[in-house]
Tab-separated table of C-alpha atoms in Angstrom:
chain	number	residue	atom	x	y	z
A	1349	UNK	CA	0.000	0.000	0.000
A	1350	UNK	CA	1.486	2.866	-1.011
A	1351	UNK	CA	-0.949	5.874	1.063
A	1352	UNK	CA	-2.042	7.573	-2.083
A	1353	UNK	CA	-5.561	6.732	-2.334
A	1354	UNK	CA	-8.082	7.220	-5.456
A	1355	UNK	CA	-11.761	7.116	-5.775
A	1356	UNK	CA	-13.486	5.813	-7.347
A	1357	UNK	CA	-11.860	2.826	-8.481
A	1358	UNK	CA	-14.194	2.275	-11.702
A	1359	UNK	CA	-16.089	4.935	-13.101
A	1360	UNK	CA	-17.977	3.983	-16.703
A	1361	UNK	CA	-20.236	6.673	-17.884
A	1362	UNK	CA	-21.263	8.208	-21.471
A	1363	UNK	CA	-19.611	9.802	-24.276
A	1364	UNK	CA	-20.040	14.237	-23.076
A	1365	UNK	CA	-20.508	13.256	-20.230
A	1366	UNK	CA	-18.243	15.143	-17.317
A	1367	UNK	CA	-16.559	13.268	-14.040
A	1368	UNK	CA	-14.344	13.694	-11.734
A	1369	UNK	CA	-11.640	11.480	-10.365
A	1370	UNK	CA	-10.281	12.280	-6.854
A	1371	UNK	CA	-7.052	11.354	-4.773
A	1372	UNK	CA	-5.484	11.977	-1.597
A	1373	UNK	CA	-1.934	11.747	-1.770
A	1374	UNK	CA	0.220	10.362	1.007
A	1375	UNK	CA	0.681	12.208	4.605
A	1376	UNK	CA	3.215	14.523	4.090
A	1377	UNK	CA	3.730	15.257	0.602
A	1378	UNK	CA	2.852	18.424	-1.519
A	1379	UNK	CA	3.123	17.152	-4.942
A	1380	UNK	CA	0.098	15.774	-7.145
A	1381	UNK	CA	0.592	14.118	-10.373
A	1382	UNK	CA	-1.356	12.634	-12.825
A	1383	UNK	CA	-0.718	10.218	-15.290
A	1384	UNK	CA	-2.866	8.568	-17.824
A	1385	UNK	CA	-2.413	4.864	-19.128
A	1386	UNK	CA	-4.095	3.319	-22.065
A	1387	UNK	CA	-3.306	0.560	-23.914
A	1388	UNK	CA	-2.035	2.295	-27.386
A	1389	UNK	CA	-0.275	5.671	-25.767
A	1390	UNK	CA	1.410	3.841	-22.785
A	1391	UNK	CA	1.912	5.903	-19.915
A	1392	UNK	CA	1.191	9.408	-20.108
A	1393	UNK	CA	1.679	12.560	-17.422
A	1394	UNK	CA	-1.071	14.922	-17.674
A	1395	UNK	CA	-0.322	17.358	-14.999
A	1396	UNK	CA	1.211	18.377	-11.940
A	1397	UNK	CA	0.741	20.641	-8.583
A	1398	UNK	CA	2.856	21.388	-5.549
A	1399	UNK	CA	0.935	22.442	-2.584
A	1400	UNK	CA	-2.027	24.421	-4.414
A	1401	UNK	CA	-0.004	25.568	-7.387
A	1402	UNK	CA	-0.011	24.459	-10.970
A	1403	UNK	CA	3.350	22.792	-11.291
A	1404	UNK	CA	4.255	20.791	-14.750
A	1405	UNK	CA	1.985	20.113	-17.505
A	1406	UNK	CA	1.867	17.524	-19.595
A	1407	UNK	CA	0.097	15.617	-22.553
A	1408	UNK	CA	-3.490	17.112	-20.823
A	1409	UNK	CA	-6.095	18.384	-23.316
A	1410	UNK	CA	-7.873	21.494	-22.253
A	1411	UNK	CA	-11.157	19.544	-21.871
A	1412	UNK	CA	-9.398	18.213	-18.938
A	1413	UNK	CA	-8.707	20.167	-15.430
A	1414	UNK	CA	-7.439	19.622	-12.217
A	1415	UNK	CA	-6.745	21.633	-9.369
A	1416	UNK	CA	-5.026	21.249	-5.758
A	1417	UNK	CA	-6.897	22.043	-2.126
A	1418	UNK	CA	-5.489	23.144	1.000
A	1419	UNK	CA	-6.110	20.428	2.443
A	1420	UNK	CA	-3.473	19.168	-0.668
A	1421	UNK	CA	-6.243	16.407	-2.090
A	1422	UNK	CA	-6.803	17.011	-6.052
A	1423	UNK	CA	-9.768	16.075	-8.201
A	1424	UNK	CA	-8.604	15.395	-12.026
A	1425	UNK	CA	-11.970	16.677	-13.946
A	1426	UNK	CA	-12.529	15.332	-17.556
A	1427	UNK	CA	-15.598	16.893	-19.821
A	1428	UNK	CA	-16.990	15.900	-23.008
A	1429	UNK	CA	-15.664	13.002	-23.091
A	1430	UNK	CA	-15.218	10.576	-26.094
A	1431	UNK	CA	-14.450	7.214	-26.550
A	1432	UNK	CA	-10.766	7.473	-26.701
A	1433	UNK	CA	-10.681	8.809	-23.061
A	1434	UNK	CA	-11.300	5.363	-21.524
A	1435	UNK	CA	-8.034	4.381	-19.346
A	1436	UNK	CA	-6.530	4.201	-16.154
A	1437	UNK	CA	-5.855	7.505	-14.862
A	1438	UNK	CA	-2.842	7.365	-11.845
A	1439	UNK	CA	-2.593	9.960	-9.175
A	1440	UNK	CA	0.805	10.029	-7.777
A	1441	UNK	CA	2.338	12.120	-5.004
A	1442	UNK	CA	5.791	13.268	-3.389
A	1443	UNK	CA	7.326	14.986	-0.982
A	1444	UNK	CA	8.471	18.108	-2.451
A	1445	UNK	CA	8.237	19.561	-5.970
A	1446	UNK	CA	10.908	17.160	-7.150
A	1447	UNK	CA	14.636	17.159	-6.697
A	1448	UNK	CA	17.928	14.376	-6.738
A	1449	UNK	CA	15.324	11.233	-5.975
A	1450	UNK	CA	12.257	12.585	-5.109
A	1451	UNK	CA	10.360	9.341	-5.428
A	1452	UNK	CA	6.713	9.308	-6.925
A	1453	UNK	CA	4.356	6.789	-5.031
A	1454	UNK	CA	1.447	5.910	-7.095
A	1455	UNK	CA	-2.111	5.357	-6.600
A	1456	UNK	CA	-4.057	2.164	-7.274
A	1457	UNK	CA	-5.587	4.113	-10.398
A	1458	UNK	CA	-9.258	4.881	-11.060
A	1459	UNK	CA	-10.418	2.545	-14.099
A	1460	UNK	CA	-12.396	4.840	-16.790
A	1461	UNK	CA	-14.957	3.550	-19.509
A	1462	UNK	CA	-16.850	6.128	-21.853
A	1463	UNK	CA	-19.441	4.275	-23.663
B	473	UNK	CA	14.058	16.921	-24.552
B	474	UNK	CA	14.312	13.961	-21.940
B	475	UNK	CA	13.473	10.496	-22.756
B	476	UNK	CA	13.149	7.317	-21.641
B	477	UNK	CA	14.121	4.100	-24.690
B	478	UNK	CA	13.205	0.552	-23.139
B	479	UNK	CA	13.418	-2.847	-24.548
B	480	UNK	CA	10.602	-4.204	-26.257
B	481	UNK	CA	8.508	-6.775	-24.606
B	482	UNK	CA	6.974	-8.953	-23.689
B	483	UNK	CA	9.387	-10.880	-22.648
B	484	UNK	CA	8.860	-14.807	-21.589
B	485	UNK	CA	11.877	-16.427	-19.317
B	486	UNK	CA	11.532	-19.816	-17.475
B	487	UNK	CA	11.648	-19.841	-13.802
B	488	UNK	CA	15.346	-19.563	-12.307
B	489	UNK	CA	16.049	-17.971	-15.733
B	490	UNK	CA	18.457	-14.810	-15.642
B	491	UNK	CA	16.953	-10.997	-16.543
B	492	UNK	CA	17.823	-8.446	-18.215
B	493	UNK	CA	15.575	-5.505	-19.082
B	494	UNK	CA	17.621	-2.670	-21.404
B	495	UNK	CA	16.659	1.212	-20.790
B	496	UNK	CA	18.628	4.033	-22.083
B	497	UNK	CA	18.264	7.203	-21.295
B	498	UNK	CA	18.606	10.752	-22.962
B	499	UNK	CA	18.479	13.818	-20.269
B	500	UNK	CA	19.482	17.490	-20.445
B	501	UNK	CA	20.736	17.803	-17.392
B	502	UNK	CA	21.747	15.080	-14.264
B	503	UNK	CA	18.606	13.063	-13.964
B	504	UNK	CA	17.604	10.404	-10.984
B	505	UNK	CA	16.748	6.976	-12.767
B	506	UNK	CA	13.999	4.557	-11.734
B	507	UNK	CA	12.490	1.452	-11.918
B	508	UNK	CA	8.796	0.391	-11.068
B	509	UNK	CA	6.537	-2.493	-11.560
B	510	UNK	CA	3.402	-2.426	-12.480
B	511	UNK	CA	1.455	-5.791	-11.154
B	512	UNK	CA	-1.928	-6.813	-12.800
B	513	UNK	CA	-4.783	-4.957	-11.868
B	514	UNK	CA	-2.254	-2.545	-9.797
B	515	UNK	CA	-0.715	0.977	-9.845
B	516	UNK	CA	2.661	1.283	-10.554
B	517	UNK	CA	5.357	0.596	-7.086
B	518	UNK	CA	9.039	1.858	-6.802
B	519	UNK	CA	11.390	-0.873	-7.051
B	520	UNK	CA	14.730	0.488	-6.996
B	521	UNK	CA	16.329	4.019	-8.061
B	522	UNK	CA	19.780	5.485	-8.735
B	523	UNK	CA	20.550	9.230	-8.070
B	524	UNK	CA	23.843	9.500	-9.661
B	525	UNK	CA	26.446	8.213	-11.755
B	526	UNK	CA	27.642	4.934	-10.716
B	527	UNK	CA	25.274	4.343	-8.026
B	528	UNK	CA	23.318	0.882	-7.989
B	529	UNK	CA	20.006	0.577	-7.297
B	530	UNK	CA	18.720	-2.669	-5.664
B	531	UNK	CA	15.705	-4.549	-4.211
B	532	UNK	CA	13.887	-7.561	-3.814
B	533	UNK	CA	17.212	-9.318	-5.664
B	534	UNK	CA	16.601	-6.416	-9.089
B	535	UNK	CA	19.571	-4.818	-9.376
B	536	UNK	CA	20.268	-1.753	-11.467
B	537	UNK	CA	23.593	0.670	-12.116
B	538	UNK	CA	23.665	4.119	-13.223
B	539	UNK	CA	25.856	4.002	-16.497
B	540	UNK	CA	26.208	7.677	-17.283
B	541	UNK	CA	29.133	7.191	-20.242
B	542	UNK	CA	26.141	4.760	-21.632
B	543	UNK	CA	23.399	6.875	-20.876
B	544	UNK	CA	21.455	3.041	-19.481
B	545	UNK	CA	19.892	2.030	-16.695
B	546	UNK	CA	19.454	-1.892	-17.101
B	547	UNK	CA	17.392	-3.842	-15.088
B	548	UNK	CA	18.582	-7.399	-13.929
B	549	UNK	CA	18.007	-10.256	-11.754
B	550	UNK	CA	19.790	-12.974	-11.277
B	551	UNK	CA	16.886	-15.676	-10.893
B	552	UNK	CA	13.275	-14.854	-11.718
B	553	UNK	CA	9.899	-16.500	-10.334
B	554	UNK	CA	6.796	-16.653	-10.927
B	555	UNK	CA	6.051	-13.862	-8.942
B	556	UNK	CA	7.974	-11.249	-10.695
B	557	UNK	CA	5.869	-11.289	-13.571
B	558	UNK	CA	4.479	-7.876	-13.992
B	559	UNK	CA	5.105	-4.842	-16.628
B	560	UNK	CA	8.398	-3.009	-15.470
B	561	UNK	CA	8.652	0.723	-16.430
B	562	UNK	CA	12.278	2.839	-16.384
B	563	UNK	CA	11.774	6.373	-15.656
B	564	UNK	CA	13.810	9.543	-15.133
B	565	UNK	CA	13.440	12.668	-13.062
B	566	UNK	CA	15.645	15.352	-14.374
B	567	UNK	CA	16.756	18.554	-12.270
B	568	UNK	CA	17.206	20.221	-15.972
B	569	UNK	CA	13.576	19.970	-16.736
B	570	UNK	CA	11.937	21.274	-13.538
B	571	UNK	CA	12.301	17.373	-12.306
B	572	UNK	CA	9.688	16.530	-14.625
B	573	UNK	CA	8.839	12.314	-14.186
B	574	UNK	CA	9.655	10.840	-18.039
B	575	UNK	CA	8.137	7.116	-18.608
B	576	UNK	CA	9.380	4.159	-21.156
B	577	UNK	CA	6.920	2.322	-22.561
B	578	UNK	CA	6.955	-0.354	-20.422
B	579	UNK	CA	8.113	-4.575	-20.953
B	580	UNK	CA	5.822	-7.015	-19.924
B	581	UNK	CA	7.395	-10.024	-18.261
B	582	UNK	CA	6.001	-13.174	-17.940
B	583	UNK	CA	7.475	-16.169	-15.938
B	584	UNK	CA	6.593	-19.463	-16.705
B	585	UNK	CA	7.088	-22.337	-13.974
C-alpha cells in the first residue's frame, strides 16, 4: 500500500458526459501528479501541482482540469468526453516539488470507460 | 528533450532464468533513474532508483547501475519467479527539466514455472 488513495476505483459513464476522479496523496507530501495509461499511448503525465499551485503540464487536453486544495487532495476533472478517453488515470504524489530522488508513489488508479 | 528508450517486450523467461531488461536514457541535465513495476490490476510501485552516476540501485534481488558514459539504466536479476511477472517501467526525473517524471513504454514479463 502505497498511502495515495483514489476514488473511485471504476467509473464507466457516457460519451459528453463530465466526471471527476479524486485522490489523496500520502501524509506529508505536496506534490500531485497525474498520469494517464491506455493501452495504445502507454503511460502518459497529464499534470502536476505542488501544494495548491499548478506545477508541470503535460500531454493534458484542455477539456481536462485539475486543481489542488489546502487540504493538498486534487480532483482530475474530464468533460466531453469521447471514446478514446477510456483508461486508467494514476494519481501520484511526493514529498516536495521534485529534486535528486524525489520518489513518486502511485495510486491504485481509477479505471475509466466512456461508452 | 528527456526520454526514456526501453526494450521491447513482452518478454517470456523460465523460472530460475536470468533478466535483463535494457533502458537508455537521454536527459538534459543530471537526472535520478527509476524502476517500477506495475502488477496486474495494480498501480505502478518503486522498485529500486539510482541518483547518480555509478550508483546501484537494488531490491527484492533487481539490481540496477547508473551508467552515465552509456546513458542506461538496465534492469537485472539474477533468478526470476513466478512472482515477478508484472510490466516493469524505467523512468527519469531530471533537475534540468523542472524534475519533470519521463516514462518508457513499459516490458511485460512473464514467468513461466
Amino acid at each position: 500500500d502505497s498511502g495515495v488513495t483514489q476514488t473511485p476505483k471504476h467509473l464507466i459513464t457516457a460519451t459528453g458526459q463530465r466526471v471527476t476522479l479524486r485522490c489523496s496523496p500520502r501524509s506529508g507530501d505536496l506534490s500531485v501528479y497525474w498520469y494517464q495509461q491506455s493501452l495504445d499511448q502507454g503511460l502518459q503525465f497529464l499534470i502536476q501541482y505542488y501544494n495548491g499551485e499548478e506545477r508541470a503540464k503535460g500531454n493534458i487536453l484542455e477539456r481536462f482540469s485539475a486543481q489542488q486544495f489546502p487540504d493538498l487532495h486534487s480532483e482530475l476533472n474530464l468533460s466531453s468526453l469521447e471514446l478514446g478517453d477510456s483508461a486508467l488515470y494514476f494519481c501520484a504524489s511526493s514529498v516536495v516539488a521534485g529534486g535528486p530522488g524525489d520518489t513518486q508513489y502511485f495510486g491504485p488508479g481509477t479505471r475509466l470507460t466512456v461508452l | 528533450g528527456d526520454s526514456v528508450t526501453q526494450m521491447e517486450g513482452p518478454v517470456t523467461l523460465s523460472e530460475e532464468a536470468f533478466l535483463t531488461i535494457n533502458c537508455t536514457y537521454t536527459a538534459t541535465g543530471y537526472p535520478s533513474l527509476f524502476w517500477y513495476v506495475q502488477y496486474p490490476g495494480e498501480g505502478l510501485q518503486l522498485l529500486l532508483k539510482a541518483t547518480k552516476a555509478d550508483d546501484k540501485g537494488s531490491n527484492k534481488g533487481f539490481e540496477a547501475t547508473y551508467r552515465k558514459e552509456t546513458t542506461s539504466f538496465h534492469l537485472e536479476k539474477g533468478s526470476v519467479q513466478v512472482s515477478d511477472s508484472a510490466v516493469y517501467f524505467c523512468a527519469l526525473s531530471d533537475r534540468g527539466t523542472g524534475n519533470q517524471f519521463y516514462f518508457g513504454t513499459g516490458t511485460s514479463l512473464t514467468v513461466i514455472p
